[in-house]
């Protein structure tokens, strides 16, 4: 059962790994949201570095979500929500 779940998992549900990050996000993203997903991950990674939090404890999707939360703090929640809505649609 665990094998089936592992095979069916989405690329963005993988744990962060520094050597494969760019590839993993690209594979898990669409052409439409690839760039923003990379930027949101970088934003979250920088924030985690300032707090001495290991990025390896998070999946790519968790880092992307954290990036949206950070955007909501530096801009407005509405701005972050509107970006999430635009870039989450296929």
CSV table of N, CA, C and O in Angstrom, one decimal:
chain,number,residue,atom,x,y,z
A,1,UNK,N,0.8,-1.2,0.0
A,1,UNK,CA,0.0,0.0,0.0
A,1,UNK,C,0.9,1.3,0.0
A,1,UNK,O,0.6,2.2,-0.7
A,2,UNK,N,1.9,1.3,0.8
A,2,UNK,CA,2.8,2.4,0.8
A,2,UNK,C,3.5,2.7,-0.6
A,2,UNK,O,3.7,3.8,-1.0
A,3,UNK,N,3.8,1.6,-1.3
A,3,UNK,CA,4.4,1.7,-2.6
A,3,UNK,C,3.4,2.4,-3.6
A,3,UNK,O,3.8,3.3,-4.3
A,4,UNK,N,2.2,2.1,-3.5
A,4,UNK,CA,1.2,2.7,-4.4
A,4,UNK,C,1.1,4.2,-4.1
A,4,UNK,O,1.0,5.0,-5.0
A,5,UNK,N,1.1,4.5,-2.8
A,5,UNK,CA,1.0,5.9,-2.5
A,5,UNK,C,2.2,6.7,-2.9
A,5,UNK,O,2.1,7.8,-3.4
A,6,UNK,N,3.4,6.1,-2.8
A,6,UNK,CA,4.6,6.7,-3.2
A,6,UNK,C,4.7,6.9,-4.7
A,6,UNK,O,5.1,8.0,-5.1
A,7,UNK,N,4.2,6.0,-5.4
A,7,UNK,CA,4.2,6.1,-6.9
A,7,UNK,C,3.2,7.2,-7.4
A,7,UNK,O,3.5,7.8,-8.4
A,8,UNK,N,2.1,7.3,-6.7
A,8,UNK,CA,1.1,8.3,-7.1
A,8,UNK,C,1.3,9.7,-6.6
A,8,UNK,O,0.5,10.5,-6.8
A,9,UNK,N,2.3,9.9,-5.8
A,9,UNK,CA,2.5,11.2,-5.2
A,9,UNK,C,2.9,12.2,-6.2
A,9,UNK,O,3.5,12.0,-7.2
A,10,UNK,N,2.5,13.5,-6.0
A,10,UNK,CA,2.8,14.6,-6.9
A,10,UNK,C,4.2,15.1,-6.6
A,10,UNK,O,4.7,15.0,-5.5
A,11,UNK,N,4.9,15.6,-7.6
A,11,UNK,CA,6.3,16.1,-7.4
A,11,UNK,C,6.4,17.1,-6.4
A,11,UNK,O,7.4,17.2,-5.7
A,12,UNK,N,5.4,18.0,-6.2
A,12,UNK,CA,5.5,19.1,-5.2
A,12,UNK,C,5.3,18.6,-3.8
A,12,UNK,O,5.5,19.3,-2.9
A,13,UNK,N,4.8,17.3,-3.7
A,13,UNK,CA,4.7,16.7,-2.4
A,13,UNK,C,6.0,16.1,-1.9
A,13,UNK,O,6.0,15.5,-0.8
A,14,UNK,N,7.0,16.1,-2.7
A,14,UNK,CA,8.3,15.6,-2.3
A,14,UNK,C,9.0,16.5,-1.3
A,14,UNK,O,8.7,17.7,-1.4
A,15,UNK,N,9.8,16.0,-0.4
A,15,UNK,CA,10.5,16.8,0.5
A,15,UNK,C,11.6,17.6,-0.3
A,15,UNK,O,12.2,17.2,-1.3
A,16,UNK,N,11.8,18.8,0.2
A,16,UNK,CA,12.8,19.7,-0.4
A,16,UNK,C,14.2,19.0,-0.4
A,16,UNK,O,14.6,18.4,0.6
A,17,UNK,N,14.9,19.2,-1.5
A,17,UNK,CA,16.2,18.7,-1.6
A,17,UNK,C,17.0,19.7,-2.5
A,17,UNK,O,16.6,20.0,-3.6
A,18,UNK,N,18.1,20.2,-1.9
A,18,UNK,CA,18.8,21.4,-2.5
A,18,UNK,C,19.3,21.0,-3.9
A,18,UNK,O,19.3,21.8,-4.8
A,19,UNK,N,19.7,19.8,-4.2
A,19,UNK,CA,20.3,19.4,-5.5
A,19,UNK,C,19.3,19.2,-6.6
A,19,UNK,O,19.6,19.3,-7.7
A,20,UNK,N,18.0,18.9,-6.2
A,20,UNK,CA,17.0,18.7,-7.2
A,20,UNK,C,15.9,19.7,-7.2
A,20,UNK,O,14.9,19.5,-7.9
A,21,UNK,N,16.0,20.7,-6.4
A,21,UNK,CA,14.9,21.7,-6.2
A,21,UNK,C,14.4,22.2,-7.5
A,21,UNK,O,13.2,22.2,-7.8
A,22,UNK,N,15.2,22.8,-8.3
A,22,UNK,CA,14.8,23.4,-9.6
A,22,UNK,C,14.1,22.5,-10.5
A,22,UNK,O,13.0,22.8,-11.0
A,23,UNK,N,14.6,21.3,-10.6
A,23,UNK,CA,14.0,20.3,-11.4
A,23,UNK,C,12.7,19.8,-10.9
A,23,UNK,O,11.7,19.7,-11.6
A,24,UNK,N,12.6,19.5,-9.6
A,24,UNK,CA,11.4,19.0,-8.9
A,24,UNK,C,10.3,20.0,-9.1
A,24,UNK,O,9.1,19.6,-9.4
A,25,UNK,N,10.6,21.3,-8.9
A,25,UNK,CA,9.5,22.3,-9.0
A,25,UNK,C,9.0,22.4,-10.4
A,25,UNK,O,7.9,22.5,-10.7
A,26,UNK,N,10.0,22.4,-11.3
A,26,UNK,CA,9.6,22.5,-12.8
A,26,UNK,C,8.7,21.3,-13.2
A,26,UNK,O,7.7,21.5,-13.8
A,27,UNK,N,9.1,20.1,-12.7
A,27,UNK,CA,8.3,18.9,-13.1
A,27,UNK,C,6.9,19.0,-12.4
A,27,UNK,O,5.9,18.6,-13.0
A,28,UNK,N,6.8,19.5,-11.2
A,28,UNK,CA,5.5,19.6,-10.5
A,28,UNK,C,4.7,20.8,-10.9
A,28,UNK,O,3.6,20.9,-10.4
A,29,UNK,N,5.2,21.7,-11.7
A,29,UNK,CA,4.5,22.9,-12.0
A,29,UNK,C,4.0,22.9,-13.5
A,29,UNK,O,4.5,22.0,-14.3
A,30,UNK,N,3.2,23.8,-13.8
A,30,UNK,CA,2.8,24.0,-15.2
A,30,UNK,C,3.6,25.2,-15.7
A,30,UNK,O,4.3,25.9,-15.0
A,31,UNK,N,3.5,25.4,-17.0
A,31,UNK,CA,4.3,26.5,-17.6
A,31,UNK,C,3.8,27.8,-17.0
A,31,UNK,O,4.5,28.7,-16.8
A,32,UNK,N,2.5,27.8,-16.7
A,32,UNK,CA,1.9,29.0,-16.2
A,32,UNK,C,2.4,29.4,-14.8
A,32,UNK,O,2.6,30.6,-14.5
A,33,UNK,N,2.6,28.4,-13.9
A,33,UNK,CA,3.0,28.7,-12.5
A,33,UNK,C,4.4,28.3,-12.1
A,33,UNK,O,4.8,28.4,-11.0
A,34,UNK,N,5.2,27.9,-13.1
A,34,UNK,CA,6.6,27.5,-12.8
A,34,UNK,C,7.4,28.6,-12.2
A,34,UNK,O,8.0,28.4,-11.1
A,35,UNK,N,7.4,29.7,-12.8
A,35,UNK,CA,8.2,30.8,-12.3
A,35,UNK,C,7.8,31.3,-10.9
A,35,UNK,O,8.6,31.5,-10.0
A,36,UNK,N,6.5,31.4,-10.7
A,36,UNK,CA,6.0,31.9,-9.4
A,36,UNK,C,6.3,30.9,-8.3
A,36,UNK,O,6.7,31.2,-7.2
A,37,UNK,N,6.2,29.6,-8.6
A,37,UNK,CA,6.5,28.5,-7.7
A,37,UNK,C,7.9,28.6,-7.2
A,37,UNK,O,8.3,28.4,-6.0
A,38,UNK,N,8.8,28.8,-8.2
A,38,UNK,CA,10.2,28.9,-7.8
A,38,UNK,C,10.5,30.2,-6.9
A,38,UNK,O,11.2,30.1,-6.0
A,39,UNK,N,9.9,31.3,-7.3
A,39,UNK,CA,10.0,32.5,-6.5
A,39,UNK,C,9.5,32.3,-5.1
A,39,UNK,O,10.1,32.8,-4.1
A,40,UNK,N,8.3,31.7,-5.0
A,40,UNK,CA,7.7,31.5,-3.6
A,40,UNK,C,8.6,30.6,-2.8
A,40,UNK,O,8.7,30.8,-1.6
A,41,UNK,N,9.1,29.6,-3.4
A,41,UNK,CA,10.0,28.7,-2.7
A,41,UNK,C,11.3,29.4,-2.2
A,41,UNK,O,11.7,29.3,-1.0
A,42,UNK,N,11.8,30.3,-3.1
A,42,UNK,CA,13.0,31.0,-2.7
A,42,UNK,C,12.7,32.0,-1.5
A,42,UNK,O,13.5,32.2,-0.6
A,43,UNK,N,11.5,32.6,-1.6
A,43,UNK,CA,11.1,33.5,-0.5
A,43,UNK,C,11.0,32.7,0.8
A,43,UNK,O,11.5,33.2,1.8
A,44,UNK,N,10.4,31.6,0.8
A,44,UNK,CA,10.2,30.8,2.0
A,44,UNK,C,11.6,30.3,2.5
A,44,UNK,O,11.9,30.3,3.7
A,45,UNK,N,12.4,29.9,1.6
A,45,UNK,CA,13.8,29.4,2.0
A,45,UNK,C,14.6,30.5,2.6
A,45,UNK,O,15.3,30.2,3.6
A,46,UNK,N,14.5,31.7,2.1
A,46,UNK,CA,15.2,32.8,2.7
A,46,UNK,C,14.7,33.1,4.1
A,46,UNK,O,15.5,33.3,5.0
A,47,UNK,N,13.4,33.1,4.2
A,47,UNK,CA,12.8,33.3,5.6
A,47,UNK,C,13.2,32.2,6.5
A,47,UNK,O,13.6,32.5,7.7
A,48,UNK,N,13.2,31.0,6.1
A,48,UNK,CA,13.6,29.9,7.0
A,48,UNK,C,15.1,30.0,7.4
A,48,UNK,O,15.4,29.7,8.5
A,49,UNK,N,15.9,30.5,6.5
A,49,UNK,CA,17.3,30.6,6.8
A,49,UNK,C,17.5,31.7,7.9
A,49,UNK,O,18.4,31.5,8.7
A,50,UNK,N,16.8,32.7,7.8
A,50,UNK,CA,16.9,33.7,8.9
A,50,UNK,C,16.4,33.2,10.3
A,50,UNK,O,16.9,33.7,11.3
A,51,UNK,N,15.6,32.2,10.2
A,51,UNK,CA,15.1,31.6,11.5
A,51,UNK,C,15.8,30.3,11.8
A,51,UNK,O,15.4,29.6,12.8
A,52,UNK,N,16.8,29.9,11.1
A,52,UNK,CA,17.6,28.7,11.3
A,52,UNK,C,16.6,27.5,11.2
A,52,UNK,O,16.8,26.5,12.0
A,53,UNK,N,15.7,27.5,10.3
A,53,UNK,CA,14.7,26.4,10.1
A,53,UNK,C,15.2,25.6,8.9
A,53,UNK,O,15.6,26.2,7.9
A,54,UNK,N,15.3,24.3,9.0
A,54,UNK,CA,15.7,23.5,7.9
A,54,UNK,C,14.6,23.3,6.8
A,54,UNK,O,13.5,22.9,7.1
A,55,UNK,N,15.0,23.7,5.6
A,55,UNK,CA,14.1,23.6,4.5
A,55,UNK,C,13.7,22.1,4.2
A,55,UNK,O,12.7,21.8,3.7
A,56,UNK,N,14.7,21.2,4.5
A,56,UNK,CA,14.5,19.8,4.3
A,56,UNK,C,13.3,19.2,5.1
A,56,UNK,O,12.9,18.1,4.8
A,57,UNK,N,12.8,19.9,6.0
A,57,UNK,CA,11.7,19.4,6.8
A,57,UNK,C,10.3,19.7,6.1
A,57,UNK,O,9.3,19.3,6.6
A,58,UNK,N,10.4,20.4,5.0
A,58,UNK,CA,9.2,20.8,4.2
A,58,UNK,C,9.1,20.1,2.8
A,58,UNK,O,10.1,19.9,2.2
A,59,UNK,N,7.9,20.0,2.4
A,59,UNK,CA,7.7,19.6,1.0
A,59,UNK,C,7.8,20.9,0.1
A,59,UNK,O,7.7,22.0,0.7
A,60,UNK,N,7.9,20.7,-1.2
A,60,UNK,CA,7.9,21.9,-2.0
A,60,UNK,C,6.6,22.6,-1.9
A,60,UNK,O,6.5,23.9,-1.9
A,61,UNK,N,5.5,21.9,-1.8
A,61,UNK,CA,4.2,22.6,-1.7
A,61,UNK,C,4.1,23.4,-0.4
A,61,UNK,O,3.5,24.5,-0.4
A,62,UNK,N,4.6,22.8,0.6
A,62,UNK,CA,4.6,23.5,1.9
A,62,UNK,C,5.4,24.8,1.8
A,62,UNK,O,5.0,25.9,2.3
A,63,UNK,N,6.5,24.8,1.1
A,63,UNK,CA,7.4,26.0,0.9
A,63,UNK,C,6.6,27.0,0.1
A,63,UNK,O,6.7,28.2,0.3
A,64,UNK,N,6.0,26.5,-1.0
A,64,UNK,CA,5.2,27.4,-1.8
A,64,UNK,C,4.1,28.1,-1.0
A,64,UNK,O,3.9,29.3,-1.1
A,65,UNK,N,3.4,27.3,-0.2
A,65,UNK,CA,2.3,27.9,0.6
A,65,UNK,C,2.9,28.9,1.6
A,65,UNK,O,2.3,29.9,1.9
A,66,UNK,N,4.0,28.6,2.2
A,66,UNK,CA,4.7,29.5,3.1
A,66,UNK,C,5.1,30.8,2.4
A,66,UNK,O,4.9,31.9,2.9
A,67,UNK,N,5.5,30.7,1.1
A,67,UNK,CA,5.8,31.9,0.3
A,67,UNK,C,4.5,32.7,0.1
A,67,UNK,O,4.6,34.0,0.2
A,68,UNK,N,3.4,32.1,-0.1
A,68,UNK,CA,2.1,32.9,-0.2
A,68,UNK,C,1.8,33.6,1.1
A,68,UNK,O,1.4,34.7,1.1
A,69,UNK,N,2.0,32.9,2.2
A,69,UNK,CA,1.8,33.5,3.5
A,69,UNK,C,2.7,34.7,3.8
A,69,UNK,O,2.3,35.7,4.3
A,70,UNK,N,4.0,34.6,3.3
A,70,UNK,CA,4.9,35.7,3.5
A,70,UNK,C,4.5,36.9,2.6
A,70,UNK,O,4.6,38.0,3.0
A,71,UNK,N,4.0,36.6,1.4
A,71,UNK,CA,3.5,37.6,0.5
A,71,UNK,C,2.3,38.4,1.2
A,71,UNK,O,2.2,39.6,1.1
A,72,UNK,N,1.5,37.7,1.8
A,72,UNK,CA,0.3,38.3,2.5
A,72,UNK,C,0.8,39.2,3.6
A,72,UNK,O,0.1,40.2,3.9
A,73,UNK,N,1.9,38.9,4.2
A,73,UNK,CA,2.4,39.7,5.3
A,73,UNK,C,3.1,41.0,4.8
A,73,UNK,O,3.0,42.1,5.4
A,74,UNK,N,3.7,40.9,3.6
A,74,UNK,CA,4.4,42.0,3.0
A,74,UNK,C,3.6,42.9,2.1
A,74,UNK,O,3.9,44.0,1.8
A,75,UNK,N,2.5,42.3,1.6
A,75,UNK,CA,1.6,43.1,0.7
A,75,UNK,C,0.2,43.1,1.4
A,75,UNK,O,0.1,43.7,2.5
A,76,UNK,N,-0.7,42.4,0.9
A,76,UNK,CA,-2.0,42.2,1.5
A,76,UNK,C,-2.4,40.8,1.3
A,76,UNK,O,-2.0,40.1,0.4
A,77,UNK,N,-3.3,40.4,2.2
A,77,UNK,CA,-3.8,39.0,2.0
A,77,UNK,C,-4.6,38.8,0.7
A,77,UNK,O,-4.5,37.8,0.1
A,78,UNK,N,-5.3,39.9,0.3
A,78,UNK,CA,-6.1,39.8,-0.9
A,78,UNK,C,-5.1,39.7,-2.1
A,78,UNK,O,-5.4,38.9,-3.0
A,79,UNK,N,-4.0,40.3,-2.1
A,79,UNK,CA,-3.0,40.2,-3.1
A,79,UNK,C,-2.5,38.8,-3.2
A,79,UNK,O,-2.5,38.2,-4.3
A,80,UNK,N,-2.1,38.2,-2.1
A,80,UNK,CA,-1.6,36.8,-2.1
A,80,UNK,C,-2.7,35.9,-2.6
A,80,UNK,O,-2.4,34.9,-3.3
A,81,UNK,N,-3.9,36.1,-2.1
A,81,UNK,CA,-5.0,35.2,-2.5
A,81,UNK,C,-5.3,35.3,-4.0
A,81,UNK,O,-5.6,34.3,-4.6
A,82,UNK,N,-5.2,36.5,-4.5
A,82,UNK,CA,-5.5,36.7,-6.0
A,82,UNK,C,-4.4,36.0,-6.8
A,82,UNK,O,-4.7,35.4,-7.8
A,83,UNK,N,-3.2,36.1,-6.4
A,83,UNK,CA,-2.1,35.3,-7.1
A,83,UNK,C,-2.3,33.8,-7.0
A,83,UNK,O,-2.2,33.1,-8.0
A,84,UNK,N,-2.6,33.4,-5.8
A,84,UNK,CA,-2.9,31.9,-5.6
A,84,UNK,C,-4.0,31.5,-6.5
A,84,UNK,O,-3.9,30.4,-7.2
A,85,UNK,N,-5.1,32.3,-6.6
A,85,UNK,CA,-6.2,31.9,-7.5
A,85,UNK,C,-5.8,31.8,-9.0
A,85,UNK,O,-6.1,30.9,-9.7
A,86,UNK,N,-5.1,32.9,-9.4
A,86,UNK,CA,-4.7,32.9,-10.8
A,86,UNK,C,-3.8,31.8,-11.2
A,86,UNK,O,-3.9,31.1,-12.2
A,87,UNK,N,-2.8,31.5,-10.3
A,87,UNK,CA,-1.8,30.5,-10.7
A,87,UNK,C,-2.1,29.1,-10.3
A,87,UNK,O,-1.4,28.2,-10.7
A,88,UNK,N,-3.2,28.9,-9.6
A,88,UNK,CA,-3.6,27.5,-9.3
A,88,UNK,C,-4.6,26.9,-10.3
A,88,UNK,O,-4.8,25.7,-10.3
A,89,UNK,N,-5.1,27.8,-11.1
A,89,UNK,CA,-6.1,27.3,-12.2
A,89,UNK,C,-5.2,26.7,-13.3
A,89,UNK,O,-4.2,27.3,-13.7
A,90,UNK,N,-5.7,25.6,-13.9
A,90,UNK,CA,-5.0,25.0,-15.0
A,90,UNK,C,-4.9,25.9,-16.3
A,90,UNK,O,-5.6,26.8,-16.5
